XYZ file of C-alpha atoms in Angstrom:
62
model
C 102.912 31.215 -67.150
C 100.405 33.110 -68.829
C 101.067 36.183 -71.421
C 99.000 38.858 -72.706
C 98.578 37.889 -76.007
C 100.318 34.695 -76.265
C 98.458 31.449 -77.896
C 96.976 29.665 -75.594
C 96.667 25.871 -76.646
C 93.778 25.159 -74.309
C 91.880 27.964 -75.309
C 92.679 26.969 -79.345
C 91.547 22.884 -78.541
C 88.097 24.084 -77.236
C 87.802 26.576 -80.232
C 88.529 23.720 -82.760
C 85.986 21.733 -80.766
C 83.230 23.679 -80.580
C 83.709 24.353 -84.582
C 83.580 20.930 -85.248
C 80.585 20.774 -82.727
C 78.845 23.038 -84.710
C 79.670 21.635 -88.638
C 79.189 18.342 -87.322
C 75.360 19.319 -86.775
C 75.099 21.506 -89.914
C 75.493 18.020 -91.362
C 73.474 16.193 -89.402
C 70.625 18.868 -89.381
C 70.566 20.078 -92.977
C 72.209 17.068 -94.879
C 70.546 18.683 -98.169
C 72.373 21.624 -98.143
C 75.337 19.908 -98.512
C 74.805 17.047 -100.547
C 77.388 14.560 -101.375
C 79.047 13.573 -104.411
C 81.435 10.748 -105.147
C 84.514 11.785 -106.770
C 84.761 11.094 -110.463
C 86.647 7.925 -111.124
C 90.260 8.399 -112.294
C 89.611 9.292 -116.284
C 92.843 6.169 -117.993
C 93.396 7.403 -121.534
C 95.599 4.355 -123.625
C 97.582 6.751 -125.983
C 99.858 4.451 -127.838
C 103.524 5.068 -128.182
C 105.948 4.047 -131.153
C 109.083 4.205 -130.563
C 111.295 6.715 -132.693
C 113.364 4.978 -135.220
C 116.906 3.620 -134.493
C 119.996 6.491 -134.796
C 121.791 4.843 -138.090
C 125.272 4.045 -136.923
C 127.794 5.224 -139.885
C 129.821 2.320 -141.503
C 133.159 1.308 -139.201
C 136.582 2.228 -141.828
C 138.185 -1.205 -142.688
């Protein structure tokens, strides 16, 4: 069945198509005008960690 103004999921699969149609050859065209990058590496910082000092535990009444 077909409504006025419904989404039709043919019509949105060809749309998402053609789009990637058409980026894909912006890439392959005109590679320079989006040049690529590697990610940074994950940045590892050692920070060292003491642990806090003991609670002191009162003396235990004979």
């Amino acid at each position: 069945m077909s409504r006025t103004g419904g989404l039709n999921p043919g019509s949105l699969g060809v749309a998402l198509a053609i789009n990637g149609v058409v980026i894909g050859a912006l890439f392959f065209a005109a590679p320079e005008l989006v040049p690529f990058t590697p990610p940074d590496p994950p940045l590892t910082i050692y920070i060292p960690h003491t642990p806090p000092p003991p609670t002191p535990v009162p003396p235990a009444d004979p």
